[in-house]
Short mmCIF file of C-alpha atoms in Angstrom, two decimals:
data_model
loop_
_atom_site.label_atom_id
_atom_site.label_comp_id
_atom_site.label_asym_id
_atom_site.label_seq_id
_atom_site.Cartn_x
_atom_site.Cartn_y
_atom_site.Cartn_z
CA UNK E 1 48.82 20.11 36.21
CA UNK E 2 51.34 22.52 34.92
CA UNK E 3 54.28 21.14 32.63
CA UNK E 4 56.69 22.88 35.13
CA UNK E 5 55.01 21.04 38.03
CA UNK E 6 54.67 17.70 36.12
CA UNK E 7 58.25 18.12 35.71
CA UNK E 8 58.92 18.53 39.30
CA UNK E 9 57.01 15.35 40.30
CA UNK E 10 58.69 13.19 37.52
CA UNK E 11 62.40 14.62 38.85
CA UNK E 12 61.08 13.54 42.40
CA UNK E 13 59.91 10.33 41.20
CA UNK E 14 62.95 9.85 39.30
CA UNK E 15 65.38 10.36 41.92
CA UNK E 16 63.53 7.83 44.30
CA UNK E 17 63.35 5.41 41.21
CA UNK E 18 67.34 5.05 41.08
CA UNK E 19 67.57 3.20 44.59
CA UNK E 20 65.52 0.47 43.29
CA UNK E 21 67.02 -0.11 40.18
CA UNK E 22 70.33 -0.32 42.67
CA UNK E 23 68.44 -2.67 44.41
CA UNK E 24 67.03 -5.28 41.78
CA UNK E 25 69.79 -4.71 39.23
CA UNK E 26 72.63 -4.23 41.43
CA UNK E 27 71.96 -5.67 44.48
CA UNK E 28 71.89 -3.02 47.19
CA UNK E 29 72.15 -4.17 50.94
CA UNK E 30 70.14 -1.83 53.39
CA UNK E 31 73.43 0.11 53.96
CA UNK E 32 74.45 0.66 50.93
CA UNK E 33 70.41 2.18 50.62
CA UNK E 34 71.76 4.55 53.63
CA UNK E 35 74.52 5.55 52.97
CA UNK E 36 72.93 6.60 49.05
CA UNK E 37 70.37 8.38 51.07
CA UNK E 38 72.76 10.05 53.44
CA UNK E 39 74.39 11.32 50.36
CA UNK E 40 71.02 12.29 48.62
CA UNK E 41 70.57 14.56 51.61
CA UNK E 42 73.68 16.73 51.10
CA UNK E 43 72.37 17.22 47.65
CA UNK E 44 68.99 18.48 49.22
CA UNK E 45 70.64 20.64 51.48
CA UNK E 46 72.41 22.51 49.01
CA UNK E 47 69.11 22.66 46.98
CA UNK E 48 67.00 24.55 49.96
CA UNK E 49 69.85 26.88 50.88
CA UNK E 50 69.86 28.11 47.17
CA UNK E 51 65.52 28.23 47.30
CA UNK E 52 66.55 29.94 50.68
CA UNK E 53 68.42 33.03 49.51
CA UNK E 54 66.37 32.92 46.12
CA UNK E 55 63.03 32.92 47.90
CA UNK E 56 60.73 36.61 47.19
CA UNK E 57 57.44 36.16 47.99
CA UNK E 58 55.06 37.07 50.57
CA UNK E 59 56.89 38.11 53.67
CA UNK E 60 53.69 37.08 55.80
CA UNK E 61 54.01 33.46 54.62
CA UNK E 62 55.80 30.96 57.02
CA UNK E 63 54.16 28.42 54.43
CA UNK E 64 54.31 24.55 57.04
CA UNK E 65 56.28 26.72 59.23
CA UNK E 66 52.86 28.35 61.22
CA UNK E 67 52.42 24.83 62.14
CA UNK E 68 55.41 25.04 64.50
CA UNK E 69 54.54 28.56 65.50
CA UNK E 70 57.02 30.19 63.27
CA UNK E 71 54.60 33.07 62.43
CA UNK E 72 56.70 36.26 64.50
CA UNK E 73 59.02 35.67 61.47
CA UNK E 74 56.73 37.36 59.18
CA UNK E 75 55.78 40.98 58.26
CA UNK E 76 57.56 43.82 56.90
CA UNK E 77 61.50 42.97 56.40
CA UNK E 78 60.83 39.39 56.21
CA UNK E 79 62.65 39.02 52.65
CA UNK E 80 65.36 41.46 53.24
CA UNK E 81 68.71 39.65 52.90
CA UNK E 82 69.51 39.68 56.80
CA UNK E 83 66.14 37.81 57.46
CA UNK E 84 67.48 35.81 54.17
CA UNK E 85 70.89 34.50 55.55
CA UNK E 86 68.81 34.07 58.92
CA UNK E 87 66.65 31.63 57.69
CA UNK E 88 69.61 29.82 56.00
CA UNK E 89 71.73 29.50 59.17
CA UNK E 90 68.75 28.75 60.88
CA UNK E 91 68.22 25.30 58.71
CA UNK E 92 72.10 24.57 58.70
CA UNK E 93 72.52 24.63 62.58
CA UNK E 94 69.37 22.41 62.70
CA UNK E 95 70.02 20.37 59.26
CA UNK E 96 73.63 20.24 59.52
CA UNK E 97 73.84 18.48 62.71
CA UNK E 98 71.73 15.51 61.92
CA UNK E 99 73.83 15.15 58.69
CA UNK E 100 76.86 14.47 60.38
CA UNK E 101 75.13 12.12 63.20
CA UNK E 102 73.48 9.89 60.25
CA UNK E 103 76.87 9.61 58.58
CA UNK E 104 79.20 9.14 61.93
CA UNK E 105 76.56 6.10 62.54
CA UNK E 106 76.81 4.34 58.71
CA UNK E 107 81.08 5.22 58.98
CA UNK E 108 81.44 3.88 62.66
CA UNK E 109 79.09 1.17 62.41
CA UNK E 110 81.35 -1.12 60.83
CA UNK E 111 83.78 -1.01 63.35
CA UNK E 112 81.18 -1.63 66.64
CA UNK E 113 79.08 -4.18 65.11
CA UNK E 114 78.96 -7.35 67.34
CA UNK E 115 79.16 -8.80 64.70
CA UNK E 116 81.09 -8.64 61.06
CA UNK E 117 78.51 -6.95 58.65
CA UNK E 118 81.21 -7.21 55.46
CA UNK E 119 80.54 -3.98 54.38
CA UNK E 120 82.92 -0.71 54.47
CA UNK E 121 81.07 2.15 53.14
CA UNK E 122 84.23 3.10 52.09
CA UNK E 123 84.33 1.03 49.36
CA UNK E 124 80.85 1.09 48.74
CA UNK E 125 81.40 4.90 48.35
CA UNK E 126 82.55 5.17 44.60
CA UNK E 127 79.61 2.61 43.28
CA UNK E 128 77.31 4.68 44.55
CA UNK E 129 78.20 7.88 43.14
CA UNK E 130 76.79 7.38 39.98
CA UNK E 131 73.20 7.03 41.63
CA UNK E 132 74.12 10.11 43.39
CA UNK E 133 74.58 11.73 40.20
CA UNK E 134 71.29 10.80 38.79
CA UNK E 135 69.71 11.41 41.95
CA UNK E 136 71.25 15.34 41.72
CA UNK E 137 70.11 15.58 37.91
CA UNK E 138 66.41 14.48 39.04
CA UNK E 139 66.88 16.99 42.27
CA UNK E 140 67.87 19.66 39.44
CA UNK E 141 65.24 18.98 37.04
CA UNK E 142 62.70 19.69 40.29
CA UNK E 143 64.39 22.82 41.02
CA UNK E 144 64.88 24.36 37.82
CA UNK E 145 61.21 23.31 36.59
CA UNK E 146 59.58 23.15 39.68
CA UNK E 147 60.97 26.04 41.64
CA UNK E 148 62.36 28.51 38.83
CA UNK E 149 60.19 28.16 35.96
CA UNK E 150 57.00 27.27 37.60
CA UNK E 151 57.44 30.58 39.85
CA UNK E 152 58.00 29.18 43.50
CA UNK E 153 60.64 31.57 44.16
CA UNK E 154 58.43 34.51 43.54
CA UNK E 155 55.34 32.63 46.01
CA UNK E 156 57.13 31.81 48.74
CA UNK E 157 59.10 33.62 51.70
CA UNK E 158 62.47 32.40 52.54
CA UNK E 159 61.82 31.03 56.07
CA UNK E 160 58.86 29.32 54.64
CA UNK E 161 60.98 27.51 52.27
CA UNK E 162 63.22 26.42 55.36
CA UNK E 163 60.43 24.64 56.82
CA UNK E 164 58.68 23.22 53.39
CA UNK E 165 61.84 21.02 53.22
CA UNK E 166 62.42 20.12 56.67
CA UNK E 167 59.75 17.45 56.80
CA UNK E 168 61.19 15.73 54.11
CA UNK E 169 64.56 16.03 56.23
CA UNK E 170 63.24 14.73 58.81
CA UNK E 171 61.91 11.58 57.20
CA UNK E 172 65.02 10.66 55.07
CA UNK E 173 67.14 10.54 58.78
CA UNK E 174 64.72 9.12 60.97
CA UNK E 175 62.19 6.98 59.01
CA UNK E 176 64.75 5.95 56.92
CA UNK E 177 67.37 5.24 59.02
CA UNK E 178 65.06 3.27 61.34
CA UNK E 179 63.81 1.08 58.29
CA UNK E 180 67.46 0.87 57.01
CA UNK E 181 68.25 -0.77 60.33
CA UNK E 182 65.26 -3.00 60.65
CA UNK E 183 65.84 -4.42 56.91
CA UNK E 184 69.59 -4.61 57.59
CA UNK E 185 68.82 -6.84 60.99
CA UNK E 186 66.45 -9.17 58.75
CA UNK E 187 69.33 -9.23 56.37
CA UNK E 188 68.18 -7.32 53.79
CA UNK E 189 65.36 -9.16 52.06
CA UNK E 190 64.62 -7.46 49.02
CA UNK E 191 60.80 -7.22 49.78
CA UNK E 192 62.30 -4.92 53.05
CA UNK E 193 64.35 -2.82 51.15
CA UNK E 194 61.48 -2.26 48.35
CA UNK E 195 58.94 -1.20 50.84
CA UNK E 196 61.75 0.91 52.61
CA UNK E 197 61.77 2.89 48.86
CA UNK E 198 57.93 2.94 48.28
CA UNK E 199 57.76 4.69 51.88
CA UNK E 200 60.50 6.70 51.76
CA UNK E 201 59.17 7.76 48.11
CA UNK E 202 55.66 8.26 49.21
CA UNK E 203 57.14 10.35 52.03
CA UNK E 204 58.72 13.07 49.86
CA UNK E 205 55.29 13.16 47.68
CA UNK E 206 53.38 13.87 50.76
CA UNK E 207 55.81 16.97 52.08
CA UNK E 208 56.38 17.94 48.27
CA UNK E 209 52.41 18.81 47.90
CA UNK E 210 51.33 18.92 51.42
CA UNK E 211 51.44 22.80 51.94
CA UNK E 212 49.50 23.35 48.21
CA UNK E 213 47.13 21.15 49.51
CA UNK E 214 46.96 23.38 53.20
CA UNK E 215 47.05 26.21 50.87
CA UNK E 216 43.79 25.16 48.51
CA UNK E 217 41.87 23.97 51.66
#
């Protein structure tokens, strides 16, 4: 393995390491492990929209996306600029959307519960923004190793990049948010929220080398 790639993969495990230090040192309820994540993904989204527009390689290459049939958005002019901006308005009017959803639930939820969960994310907010800090530093560290240095941005085709990401999207809302809510209804035992990290963690690892592994097969 490449030092630039090992140094992707430790950023990645880093930045799923700081929930569970939240967890055992600081003691974390499952919202508080939401609303970190929720926060982690605005930091990814910013991340891919950069790899977006910074994305040269092949124009042919839909990369995970020819799994979903995205292969007419290949071929000459495929890493112009327009196709560039495209691709990034593309994954914010499909991102962006289940953003705000996953953070109208954790803001609202407070004030529908049936009954009083003592938690206002709120104040939970400025604890958390340390992790979030750490969490960007280890998202950086991936990016500038992983993506710059090892070369990514010269392999890989901006709509391709759109849709390496978006299974890792995908999981932090829905996977997480469903395990969130299950370990938050079984009040937050810390085996639940543990095994909600391991997953989520083993999640990104998956996405993060799936489409080398496609590639080498």
């Amino acid at each position: 393995m490449r030092i630039s790639s090992l140094a992707a993969l430790t950023g990645l495990v880093i930045a799923n390491l700081v929930p569970i230090v939240g967890v055992l040192v600081f003691g974390w309820q499952a919202l508080d492990l939401l609303l970190l994540y929720w926060l982690e993904a605005a930091v990814v989204g910013v991340f891919t929209v950069v790899r977006v527009l910074l994305a040269m390689g092949d124009p042919n290459d839909t990369g995970l996306g020819a799994l979903f049939g995205f292969d007419r958005y290949t071929g000459p002019g495929a890493g112009t600029s327009n196709v560039r901006f495209g691709a990034v308005a593309l994954f914010c009017f499909q991102y962006g959307p289940l953003w705000v959803v996953h953070g109208a639930v954790l803001f609202l939820l407070p004030r529908f519960a049936f009954e009083p969960l003592g938690w206002e994310p709120l104040a939970v907010l400025p604890t958390l923004l340390p992790a979030v800090g750490a969490m960007a530093l280890s998202h950086s560290l991936s990016f500038g190793m992983g993506f710059l240095a090892g070369g990514a941005w010269e392999r890989t085709a901006p709509v391709a990049q759109v849709f390496a990401v978006f299974p890792r999207l995908l999981v932090l809302h829905y996977a997480v948010l469903i395990g969130g809510f299950g370990a938050a209804t079984l009040g937050s035992p810390l085996f639940a929220l543990v095994v909600l990290i391991v997953l989520k963690t083993a999640a990104d690892l998956l996405v993060e080398y799936a489409e080398p592994i496609l590639r080498a097969a």
